[in-house]
Coordinates of C-alpha atoms and ligand atoms in Angstrom, one line a residue:
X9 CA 95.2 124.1 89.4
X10 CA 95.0 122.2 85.9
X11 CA 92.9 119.2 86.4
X12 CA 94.5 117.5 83.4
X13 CA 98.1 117.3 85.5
X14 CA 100.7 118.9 88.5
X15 CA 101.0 122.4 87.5
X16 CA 104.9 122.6 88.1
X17 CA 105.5 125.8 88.1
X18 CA 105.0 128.7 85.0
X19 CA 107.8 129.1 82.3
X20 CA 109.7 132.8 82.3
X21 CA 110.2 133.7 78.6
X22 CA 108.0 133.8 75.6
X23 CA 104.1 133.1 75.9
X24 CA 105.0 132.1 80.1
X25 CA 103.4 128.9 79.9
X26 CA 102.3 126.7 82.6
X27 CA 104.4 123.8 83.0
X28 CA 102.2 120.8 83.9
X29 CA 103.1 117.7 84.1
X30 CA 99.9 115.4 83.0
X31 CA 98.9 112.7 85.1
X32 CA 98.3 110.8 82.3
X33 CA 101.6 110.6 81.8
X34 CA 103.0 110.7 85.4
X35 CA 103.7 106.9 85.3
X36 CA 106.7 107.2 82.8
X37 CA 109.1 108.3 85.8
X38 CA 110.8 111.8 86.1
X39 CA 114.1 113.1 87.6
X40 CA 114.4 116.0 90.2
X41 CA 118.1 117.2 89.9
X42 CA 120.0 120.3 91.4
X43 CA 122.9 121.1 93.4
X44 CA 122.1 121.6 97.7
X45 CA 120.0 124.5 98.6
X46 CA 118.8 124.8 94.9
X47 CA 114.8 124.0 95.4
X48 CA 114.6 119.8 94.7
X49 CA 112.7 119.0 98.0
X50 CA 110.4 122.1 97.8
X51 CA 109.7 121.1 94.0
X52 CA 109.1 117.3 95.4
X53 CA 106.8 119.0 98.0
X54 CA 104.6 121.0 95.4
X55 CA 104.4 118.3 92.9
X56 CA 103.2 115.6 95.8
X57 CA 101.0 117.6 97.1
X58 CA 99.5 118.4 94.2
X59 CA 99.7 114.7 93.1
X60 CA 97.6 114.3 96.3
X61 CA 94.9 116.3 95.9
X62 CA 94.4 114.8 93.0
X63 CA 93.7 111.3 95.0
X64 CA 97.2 110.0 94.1
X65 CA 99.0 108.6 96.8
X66 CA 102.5 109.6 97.4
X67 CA 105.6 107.9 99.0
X68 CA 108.8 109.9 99.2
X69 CA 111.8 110.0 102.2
X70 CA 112.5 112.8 104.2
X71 CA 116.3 113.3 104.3
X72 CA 116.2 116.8 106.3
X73 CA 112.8 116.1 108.1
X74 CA 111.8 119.5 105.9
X75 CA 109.2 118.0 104.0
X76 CA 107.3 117.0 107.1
X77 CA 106.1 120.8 106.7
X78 CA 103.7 119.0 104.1
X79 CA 101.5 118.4 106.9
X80 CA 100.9 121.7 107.8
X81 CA 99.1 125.0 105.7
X82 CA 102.0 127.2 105.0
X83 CA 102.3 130.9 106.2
X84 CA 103.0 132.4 102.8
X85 CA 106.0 135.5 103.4
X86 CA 105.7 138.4 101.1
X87 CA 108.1 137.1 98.8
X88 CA 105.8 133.8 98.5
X89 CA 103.2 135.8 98.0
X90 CA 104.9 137.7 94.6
X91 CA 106.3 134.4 93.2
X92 CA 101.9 133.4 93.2
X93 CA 101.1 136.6 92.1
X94 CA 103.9 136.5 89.1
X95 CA 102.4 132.9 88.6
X96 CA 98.7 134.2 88.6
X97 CA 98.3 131.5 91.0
X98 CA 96.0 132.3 94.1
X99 CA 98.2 130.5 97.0
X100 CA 95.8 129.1 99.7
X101 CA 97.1 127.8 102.7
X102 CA 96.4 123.9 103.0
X103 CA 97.4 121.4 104.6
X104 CA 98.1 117.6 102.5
X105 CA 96.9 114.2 104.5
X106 CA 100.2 113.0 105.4
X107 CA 101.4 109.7 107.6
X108 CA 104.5 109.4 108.6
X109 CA 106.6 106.4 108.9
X110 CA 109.6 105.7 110.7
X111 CA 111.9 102.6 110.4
X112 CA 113.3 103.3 113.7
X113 CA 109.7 104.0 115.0
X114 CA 110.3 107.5 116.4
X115 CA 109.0 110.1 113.8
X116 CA 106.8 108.1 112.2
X117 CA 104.9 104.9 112.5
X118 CA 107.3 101.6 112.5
X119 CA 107.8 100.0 108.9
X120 CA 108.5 96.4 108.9
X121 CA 109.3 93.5 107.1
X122 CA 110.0 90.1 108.0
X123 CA 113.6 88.5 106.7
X124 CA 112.1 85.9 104.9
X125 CA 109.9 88.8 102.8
X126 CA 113.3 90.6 102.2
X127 CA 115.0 87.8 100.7
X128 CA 118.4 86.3 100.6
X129 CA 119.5 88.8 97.5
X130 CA 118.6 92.0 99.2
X131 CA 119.4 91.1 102.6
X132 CA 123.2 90.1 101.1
X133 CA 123.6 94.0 99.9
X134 CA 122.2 95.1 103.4
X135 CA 125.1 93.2 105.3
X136 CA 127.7 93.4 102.6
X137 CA 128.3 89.9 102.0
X138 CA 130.9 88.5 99.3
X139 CA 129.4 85.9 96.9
X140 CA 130.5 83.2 98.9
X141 CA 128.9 84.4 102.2
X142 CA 125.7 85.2 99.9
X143 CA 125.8 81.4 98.9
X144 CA 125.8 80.8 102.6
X145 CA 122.8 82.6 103.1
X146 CA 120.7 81.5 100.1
X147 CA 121.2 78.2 101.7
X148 CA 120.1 79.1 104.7
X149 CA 117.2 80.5 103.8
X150 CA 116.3 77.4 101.4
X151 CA 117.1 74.9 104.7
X152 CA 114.8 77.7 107.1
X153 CA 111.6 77.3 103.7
X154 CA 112.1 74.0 103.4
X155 CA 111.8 72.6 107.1
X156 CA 109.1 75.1 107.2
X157 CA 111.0 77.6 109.5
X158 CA 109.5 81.1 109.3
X159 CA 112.6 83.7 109.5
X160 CA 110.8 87.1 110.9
X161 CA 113.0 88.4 112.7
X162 CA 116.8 88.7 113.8
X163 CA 116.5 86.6 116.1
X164 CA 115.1 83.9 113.7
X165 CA 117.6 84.3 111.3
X166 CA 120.1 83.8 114.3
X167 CA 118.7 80.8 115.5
X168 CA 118.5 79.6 111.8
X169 CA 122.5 80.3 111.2
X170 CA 123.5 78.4 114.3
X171 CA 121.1 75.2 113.6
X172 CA 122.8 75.4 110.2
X173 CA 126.0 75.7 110.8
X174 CA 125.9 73.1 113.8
X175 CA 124.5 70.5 110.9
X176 CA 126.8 71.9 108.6
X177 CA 128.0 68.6 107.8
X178 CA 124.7 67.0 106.2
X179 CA 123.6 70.5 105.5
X180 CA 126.9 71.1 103.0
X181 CA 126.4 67.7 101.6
X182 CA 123.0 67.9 100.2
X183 CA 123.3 71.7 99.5
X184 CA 127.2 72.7 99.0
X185 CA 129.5 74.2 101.5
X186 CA 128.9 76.2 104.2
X187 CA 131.9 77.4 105.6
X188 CA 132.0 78.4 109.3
X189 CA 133.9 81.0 108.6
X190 CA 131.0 82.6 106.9
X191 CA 128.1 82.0 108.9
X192 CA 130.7 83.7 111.4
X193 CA 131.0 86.7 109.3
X194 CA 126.9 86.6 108.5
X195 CA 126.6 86.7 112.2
X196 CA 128.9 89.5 112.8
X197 CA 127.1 91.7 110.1
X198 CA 123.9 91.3 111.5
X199 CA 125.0 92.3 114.8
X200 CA 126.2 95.7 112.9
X201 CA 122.6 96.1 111.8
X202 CA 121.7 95.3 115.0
X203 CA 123.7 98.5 116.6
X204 CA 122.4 100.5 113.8
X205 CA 119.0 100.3 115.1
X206 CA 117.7 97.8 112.4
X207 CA 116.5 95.2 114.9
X208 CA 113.4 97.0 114.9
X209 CA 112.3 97.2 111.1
X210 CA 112.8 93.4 111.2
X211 CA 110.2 91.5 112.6
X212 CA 105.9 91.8 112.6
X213 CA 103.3 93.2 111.8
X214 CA 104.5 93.9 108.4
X215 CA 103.3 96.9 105.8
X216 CA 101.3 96.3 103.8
X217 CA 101.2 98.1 100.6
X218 CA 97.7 98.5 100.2
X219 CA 98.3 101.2 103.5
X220 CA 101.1 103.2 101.5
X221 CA 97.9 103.8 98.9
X222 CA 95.4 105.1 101.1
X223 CA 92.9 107.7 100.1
X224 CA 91.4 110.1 102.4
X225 CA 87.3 109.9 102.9
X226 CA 86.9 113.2 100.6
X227 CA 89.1 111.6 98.0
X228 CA 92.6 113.1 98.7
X229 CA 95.6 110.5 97.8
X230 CA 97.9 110.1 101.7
X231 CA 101.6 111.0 101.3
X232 CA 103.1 108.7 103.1
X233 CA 106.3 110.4 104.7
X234 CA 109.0 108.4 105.8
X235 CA 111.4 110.0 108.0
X236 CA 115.1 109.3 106.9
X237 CA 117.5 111.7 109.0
X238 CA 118.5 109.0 111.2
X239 CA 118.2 106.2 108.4
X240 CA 120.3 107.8 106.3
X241 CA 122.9 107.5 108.3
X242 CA 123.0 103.7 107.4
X243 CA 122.7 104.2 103.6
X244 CA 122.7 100.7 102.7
X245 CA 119.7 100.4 105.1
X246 CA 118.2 103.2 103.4
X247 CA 118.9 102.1 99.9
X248 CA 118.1 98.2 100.2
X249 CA 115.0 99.2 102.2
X250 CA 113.7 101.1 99.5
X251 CA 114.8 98.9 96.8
X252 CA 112.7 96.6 98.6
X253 CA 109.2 98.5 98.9
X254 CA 109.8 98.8 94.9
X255 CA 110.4 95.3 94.7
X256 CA 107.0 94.8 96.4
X257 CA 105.2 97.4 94.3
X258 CA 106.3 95.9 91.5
X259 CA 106.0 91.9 93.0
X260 CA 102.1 92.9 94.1
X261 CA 100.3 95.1 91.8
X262 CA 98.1 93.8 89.0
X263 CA 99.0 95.4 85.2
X264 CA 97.1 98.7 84.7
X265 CA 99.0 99.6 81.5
X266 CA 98.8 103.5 80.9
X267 CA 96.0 104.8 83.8
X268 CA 94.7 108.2 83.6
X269 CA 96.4 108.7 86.8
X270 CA 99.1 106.6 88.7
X271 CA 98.1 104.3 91.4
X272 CA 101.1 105.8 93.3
X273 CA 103.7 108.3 93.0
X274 CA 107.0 107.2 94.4
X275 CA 109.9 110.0 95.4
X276 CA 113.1 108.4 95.8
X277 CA 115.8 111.0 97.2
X278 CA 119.1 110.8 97.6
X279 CA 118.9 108.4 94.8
X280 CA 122.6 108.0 94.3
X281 CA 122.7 106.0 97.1
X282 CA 120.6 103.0 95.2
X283 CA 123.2 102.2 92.7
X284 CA 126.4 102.8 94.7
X285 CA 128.1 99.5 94.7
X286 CA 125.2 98.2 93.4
X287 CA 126.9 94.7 91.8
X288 CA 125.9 94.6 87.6
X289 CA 123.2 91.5 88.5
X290 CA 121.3 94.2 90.9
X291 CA 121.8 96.9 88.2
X292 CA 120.3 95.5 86.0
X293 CA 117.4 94.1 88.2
X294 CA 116.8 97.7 88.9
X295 CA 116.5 98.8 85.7
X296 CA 114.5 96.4 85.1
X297 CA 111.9 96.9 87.3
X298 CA 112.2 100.2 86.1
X299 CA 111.0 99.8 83.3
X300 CA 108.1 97.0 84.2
X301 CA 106.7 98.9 87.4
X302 CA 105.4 101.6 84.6
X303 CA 102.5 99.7 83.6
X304 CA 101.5 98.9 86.8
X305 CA 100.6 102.6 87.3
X306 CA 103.5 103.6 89.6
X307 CA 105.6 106.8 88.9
X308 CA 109.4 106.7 90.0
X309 CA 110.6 109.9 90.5
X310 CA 114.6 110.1 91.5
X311 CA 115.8 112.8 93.3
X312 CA 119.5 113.8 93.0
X313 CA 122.1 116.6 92.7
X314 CA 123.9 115.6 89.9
X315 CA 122.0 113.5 87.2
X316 CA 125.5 112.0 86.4
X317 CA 125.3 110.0 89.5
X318 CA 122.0 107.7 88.1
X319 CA 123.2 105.0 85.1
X320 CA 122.3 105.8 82.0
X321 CA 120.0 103.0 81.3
X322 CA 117.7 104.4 84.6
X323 CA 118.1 108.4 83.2
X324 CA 117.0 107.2 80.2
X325 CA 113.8 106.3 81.7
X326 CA 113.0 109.3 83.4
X327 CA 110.8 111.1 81.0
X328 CA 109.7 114.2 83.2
X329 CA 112.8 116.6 84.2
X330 CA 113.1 119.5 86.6
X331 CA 116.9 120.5 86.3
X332 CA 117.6 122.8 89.2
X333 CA 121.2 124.7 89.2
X334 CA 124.4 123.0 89.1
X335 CA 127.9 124.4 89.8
X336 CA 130.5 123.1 87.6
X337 CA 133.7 123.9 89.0
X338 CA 135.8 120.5 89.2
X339 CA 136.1 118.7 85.9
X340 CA 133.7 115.9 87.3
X341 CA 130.9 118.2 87.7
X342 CA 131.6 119.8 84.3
X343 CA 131.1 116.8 82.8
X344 CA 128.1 116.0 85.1
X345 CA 126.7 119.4 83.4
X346 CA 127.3 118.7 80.1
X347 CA 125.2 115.2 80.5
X348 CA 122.4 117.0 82.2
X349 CA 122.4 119.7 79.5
X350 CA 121.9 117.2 76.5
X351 CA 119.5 115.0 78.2
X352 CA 117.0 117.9 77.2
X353 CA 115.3 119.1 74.4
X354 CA 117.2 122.0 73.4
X355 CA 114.9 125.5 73.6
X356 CA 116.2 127.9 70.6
X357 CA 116.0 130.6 73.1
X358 CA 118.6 129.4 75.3
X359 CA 122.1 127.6 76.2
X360 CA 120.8 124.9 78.1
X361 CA 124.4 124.2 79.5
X362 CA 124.9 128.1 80.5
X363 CA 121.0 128.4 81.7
X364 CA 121.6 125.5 84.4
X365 CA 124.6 127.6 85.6
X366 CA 122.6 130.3 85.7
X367 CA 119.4 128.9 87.5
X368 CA 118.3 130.9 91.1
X369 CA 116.9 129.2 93.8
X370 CA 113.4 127.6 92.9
X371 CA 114.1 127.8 89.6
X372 CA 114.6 125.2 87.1
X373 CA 114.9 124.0 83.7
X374 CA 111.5 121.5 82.9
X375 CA 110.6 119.3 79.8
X376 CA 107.8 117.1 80.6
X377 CA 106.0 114.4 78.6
X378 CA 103.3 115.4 76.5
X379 CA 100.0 113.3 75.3
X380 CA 102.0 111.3 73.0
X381 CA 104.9 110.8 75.3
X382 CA 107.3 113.3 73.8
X383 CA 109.1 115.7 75.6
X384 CA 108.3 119.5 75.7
X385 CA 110.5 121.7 74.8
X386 CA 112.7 122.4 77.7
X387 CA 111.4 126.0 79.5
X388 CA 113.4 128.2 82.1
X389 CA 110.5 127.7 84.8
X390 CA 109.9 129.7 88.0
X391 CA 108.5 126.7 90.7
X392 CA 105.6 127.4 92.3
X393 CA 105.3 128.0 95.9
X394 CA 104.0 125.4 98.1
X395 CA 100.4 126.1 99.6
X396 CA 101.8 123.7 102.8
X397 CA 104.5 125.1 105.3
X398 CA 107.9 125.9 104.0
X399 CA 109.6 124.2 106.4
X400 CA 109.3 121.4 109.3
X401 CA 107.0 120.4 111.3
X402 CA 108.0 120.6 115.1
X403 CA 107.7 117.2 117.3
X404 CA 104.4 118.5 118.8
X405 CA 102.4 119.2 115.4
X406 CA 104.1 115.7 114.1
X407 CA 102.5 113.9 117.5
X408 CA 99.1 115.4 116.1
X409 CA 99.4 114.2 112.8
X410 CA 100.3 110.7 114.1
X411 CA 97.3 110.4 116.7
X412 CA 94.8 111.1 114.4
X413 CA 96.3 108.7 111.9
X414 CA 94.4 105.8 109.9
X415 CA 97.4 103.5 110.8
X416 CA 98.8 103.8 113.9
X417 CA 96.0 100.9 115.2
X418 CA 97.7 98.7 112.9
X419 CA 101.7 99.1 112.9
X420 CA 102.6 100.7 116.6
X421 CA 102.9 97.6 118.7
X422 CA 105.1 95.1 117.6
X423 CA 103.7 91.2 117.6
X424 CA 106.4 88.0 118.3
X425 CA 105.0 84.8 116.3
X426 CA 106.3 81.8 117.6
X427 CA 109.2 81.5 114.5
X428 CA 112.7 79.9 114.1
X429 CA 113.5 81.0 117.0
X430 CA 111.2 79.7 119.4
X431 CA 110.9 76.2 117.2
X432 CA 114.8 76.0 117.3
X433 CA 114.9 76.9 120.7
X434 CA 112.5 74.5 121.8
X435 CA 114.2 71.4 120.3
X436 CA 116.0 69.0 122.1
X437 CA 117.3 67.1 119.6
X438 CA 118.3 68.1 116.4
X439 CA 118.9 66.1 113.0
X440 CA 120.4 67.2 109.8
X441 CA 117.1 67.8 108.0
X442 CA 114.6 66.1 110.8
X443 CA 110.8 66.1 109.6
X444 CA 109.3 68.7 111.3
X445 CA 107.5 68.5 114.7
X446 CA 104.1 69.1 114.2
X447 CA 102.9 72.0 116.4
X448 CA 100.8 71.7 119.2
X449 CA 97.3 71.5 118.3
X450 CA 96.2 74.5 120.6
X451 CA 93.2 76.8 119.9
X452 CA 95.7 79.7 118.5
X453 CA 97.3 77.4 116.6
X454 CA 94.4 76.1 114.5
X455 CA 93.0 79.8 114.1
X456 CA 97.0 80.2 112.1
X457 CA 96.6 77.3 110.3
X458 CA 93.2 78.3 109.2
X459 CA 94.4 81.6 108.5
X460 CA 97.8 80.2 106.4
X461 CA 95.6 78.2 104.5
X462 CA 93.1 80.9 103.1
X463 CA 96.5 83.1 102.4
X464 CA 98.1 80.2 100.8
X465 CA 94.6 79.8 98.3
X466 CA 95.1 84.1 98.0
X467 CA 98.7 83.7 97.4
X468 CA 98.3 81.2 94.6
X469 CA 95.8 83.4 92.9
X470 CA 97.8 86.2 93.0
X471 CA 100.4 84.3 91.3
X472 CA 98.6 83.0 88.6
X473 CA 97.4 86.4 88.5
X474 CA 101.2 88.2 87.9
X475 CA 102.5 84.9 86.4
X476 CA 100.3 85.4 83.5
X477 CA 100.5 89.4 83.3
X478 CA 104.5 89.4 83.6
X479 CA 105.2 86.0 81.9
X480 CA 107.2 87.3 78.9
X481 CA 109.4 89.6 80.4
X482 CA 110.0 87.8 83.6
X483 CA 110.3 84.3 83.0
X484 CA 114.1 84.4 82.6
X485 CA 114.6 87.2 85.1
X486 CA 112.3 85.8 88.1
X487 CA 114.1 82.7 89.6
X488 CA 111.4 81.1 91.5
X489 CA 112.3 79.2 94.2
X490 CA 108.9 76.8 95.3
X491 CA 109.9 75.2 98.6
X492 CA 107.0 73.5 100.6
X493 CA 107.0 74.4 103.9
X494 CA 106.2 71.0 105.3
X495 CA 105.0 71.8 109.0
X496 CA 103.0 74.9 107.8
X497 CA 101.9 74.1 104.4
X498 CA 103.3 77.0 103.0
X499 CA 104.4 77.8 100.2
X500 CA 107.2 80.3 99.4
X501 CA 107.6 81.7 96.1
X502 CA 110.6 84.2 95.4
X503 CA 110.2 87.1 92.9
X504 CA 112.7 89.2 91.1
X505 CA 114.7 90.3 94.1
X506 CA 114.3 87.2 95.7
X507 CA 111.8 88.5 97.8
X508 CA 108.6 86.5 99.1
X509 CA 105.8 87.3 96.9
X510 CA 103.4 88.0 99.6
X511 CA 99.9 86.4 100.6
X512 CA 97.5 88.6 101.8
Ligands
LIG17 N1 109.5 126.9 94.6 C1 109.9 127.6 95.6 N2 109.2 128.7 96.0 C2 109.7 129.5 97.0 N3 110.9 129.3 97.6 C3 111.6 128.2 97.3 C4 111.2 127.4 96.2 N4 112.1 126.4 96.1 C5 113.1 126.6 97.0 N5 112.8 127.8 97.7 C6 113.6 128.3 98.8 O1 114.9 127.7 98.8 C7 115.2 127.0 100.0 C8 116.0 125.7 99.7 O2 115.2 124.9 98.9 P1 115.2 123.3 99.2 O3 115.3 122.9 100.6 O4 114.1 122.7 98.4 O5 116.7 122.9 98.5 P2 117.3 121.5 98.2 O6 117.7 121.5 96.8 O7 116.3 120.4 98.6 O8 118.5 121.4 99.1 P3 119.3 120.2 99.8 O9 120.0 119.5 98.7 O10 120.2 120.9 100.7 O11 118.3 119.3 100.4 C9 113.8 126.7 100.6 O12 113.9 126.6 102.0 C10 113.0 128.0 100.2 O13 113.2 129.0 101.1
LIG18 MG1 116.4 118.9 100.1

């Protein structure tokens, strides 16, 4: 509707204006908040689709598998129909370009990573390690880069724990200890992840980012929709995962500054979950990268029920707000209340503590940023309806969707490089810290090499390229671990999470 911004939804007192939220500023993060039942996904579903026809790619998680409806042109009911009307909004059924993504590879097409991309720091908070058993594994991963041991998979990083802890004699003495006792424990954690499901998400061919930022041939941005009822049943998998794909976002894109409109839009829901147990080192990481991923034209928007549950030094970054009702009833969510309340720019008109009380369904308080980055004034705002379906998509229409996706060449069969794994497997005699056996010279093989070295020459000019744009605020924040992978040539450099900055 507005071409300067997402038209939110159309405030209910005074001169009833339109509450947009400008795309120009869509990159300073924003915060969907309400108690269950109260309107957050179908708000999250307006504003991406919006956000998409307006050639911005989306990312968001789909706790209920609700927003899959996104997919689909809605079949607006008469009281749909009125909330348009009361809006002066004509609601066309439409349909956004939507690809779904499944970890699990059952609703969606499979996401993966590979264990060496993921990191020793984010892997740690995926199997609950201590800071011992995190010591362990940043050893092990240093040993697996060093020998030039690729870690893809589980499997790798199995085959990577037993050849270290059956050298963990000369392995301890050049690197510190590694205690059996917590390779034992590493193993037994990953086998949890392994009767979770995880397996799968671990291994090859990887995302890549530039497919969560797809556009469609007549210019509409994909919302990429991953589906997270069975995921969020492991909310550490859910929470490192996605910690991870901002990582990357963050780790890969070029500077932008302040674009007319965000490269991506990114929906995080259930957003509690990120900073539960999150130790003060990853805390701050987060807010961090926060903070930085702004200027690389990425808008973070955290979706929650009670805006309590995000740390004050994330909420303090979200600068677009839709507050949809909360109860207070127990003193924690009075106090919850009270914090959401103040966080906006008090309207004259209005309690704001008493008008989040008060809030019906698909309504909610809003205060967006303006041009020059202030808040609005915060308006009582009736959400507009959605022009997709209210409501999933069944299996059959999600099938469709997937068939005729851009991806599903790319990402649906797995591939099994020859890794740790096989190498380890293949040895016969095994030293401390042997020099690596070359690898067979066969015609595959060469086509790798080839293929390593030209990502090798990409990889270092993408570093140069973020080493220069992020050198000030990352140089004491990004440990950068350079090991030369002797038999491959490689060379692994870590980023702020202590994930592998990629080559591609
Ligand atoms: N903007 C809107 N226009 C019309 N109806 C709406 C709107 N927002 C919400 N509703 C109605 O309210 C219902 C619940 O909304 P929604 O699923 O978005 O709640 P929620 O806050 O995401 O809940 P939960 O926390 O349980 O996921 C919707 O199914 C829809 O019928
Ligand atoms: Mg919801």
């Amino acid at each position: 509707m507005a071409d300067t911004g997402v038209f939110v939804g159309q405030a209910e007192s005074g001169d009833k204006l339109p509450q947009v939220l400008l795309y120009s500023r869509a990159n300073r993060h924003g915060l969907v908040a309400g108690a269950t039942g109260t309107g957050k996904t179908v708000t999250l579903q307006v504003i991406a689709q919006e956000f998409s026809d307006a050639g911005v790619p989306v990312f968001a998680a789909d706790i209920k598998g609700d927003l899959s409806g996104v997919a689909l042109p809605g079949a607006p009911n008469e009281k749909l129909l009125a909330r348009a009307e009361a809006m002066q909004l004509d609601l066309k059924p439409a349909a956004a370009p939507v690809i779904f993504w499944d970890l699990f590879g059952k609703k969606g097409h499979p996401i993966r990573s590979t264990i060496s991309e993921m990191g020793p720091l984010l892997l740690a908070r995926l199997l609950e390690l201590n800071d011992t058993q995190e010591g362990v594994l940043n050893i092990v991963f240093h040993v697996a880069d060093k020998q030039g041991l690729m870690l893809l998979d589980i499997a790798d990083l199995r085959a990577m724990l037993n050849h270290v802890s059956e050298n963990a004699k000369a392995i301890s003495a050049e690197y510190g200890q590694v205690a059996p006792a917590s390779i034992a424990t590493i193993q037994r954690a990953l086998l949890q992840l392994e009767t979770q499901g995880a397996d799968g998400f671990f291994g090859e061919p990887a995302l890549k980012l530039s497919d969560l930022m797809r556009t469609t041939p007549d210019g509409r941005g994909y919302i990429n929709v991953l589906a997270a009822n069975q995921l969020i049943e492991s909310p550490r998998l859910y929470s490192t995962f996605l910690l991870w794909l901002m990582s990357e976002l963050f780790e890969e894109l070029p500077e932008v500054g302040d674009p007319e409109k965000p490269r991506l839009v990114f929906f995080f829901d259930e957003a509690h979950l990120l900073f539960r147990e999150a130790s003060p080192a990853l805390l701050q990481k987060i807010e961090q990268v926060v903070r930085l991923i702004r200027s690389k034209g990425v808008g973070i928007y955290f979706v929650t029920q009670n805006p309590a549950d995000i740390p004050d030094s994330v909420l303090a970054q979200l600068g677009n707000r839709v507050q949809h009702a909360l109860r207070a009833y127990t003193p924690a969510e009075q106090k919850g209340l009270k914090a959401a309340a103040q966080s906006f720019r008090p309207n004259p008109a209005f309690d704001t503590q008493t008008a989040i009380q008060d809030l019906g369904v698909g309504e909610a308080l809003v205060s967006l940023l303006d041009e020059k980055g202030r808040p609005t004034i915060t308006e009582k705002t009736l959400i507009r309806p959605p022009a997709s379906r209210l409501g999933p998509a069944n299996d059959a229409e999600r099938a469709q969707v997937m068939a005729s996706s851009p991806v599903g060449a790319l990402y649906d069969t797995a591939v099994d490089r020859h890794s740790a794994y096989e190498v380890l497997t293949q040895r016969t005699v095994v030293t401390a810290a042997p020099e690596p056996e070359p690898e067979p010279e066969v015609e595959e093989d060469r086509e790798t090499k080839a293929e390593e070295r030209a990502r090798l020459a990409e990889e270092k000019r993408r570093q140069r390229e973020t080493e220069r744009t992020t050198k000030q605020v990352t140089s004491v924040a990004v440990s950068v671990i350079r090991s030369v992978g002797v038999a491959l040539g490689r060379e692994l450099i870590r980023g702020m999470f202590g994930t592998v900055k990629r080559r591609r």
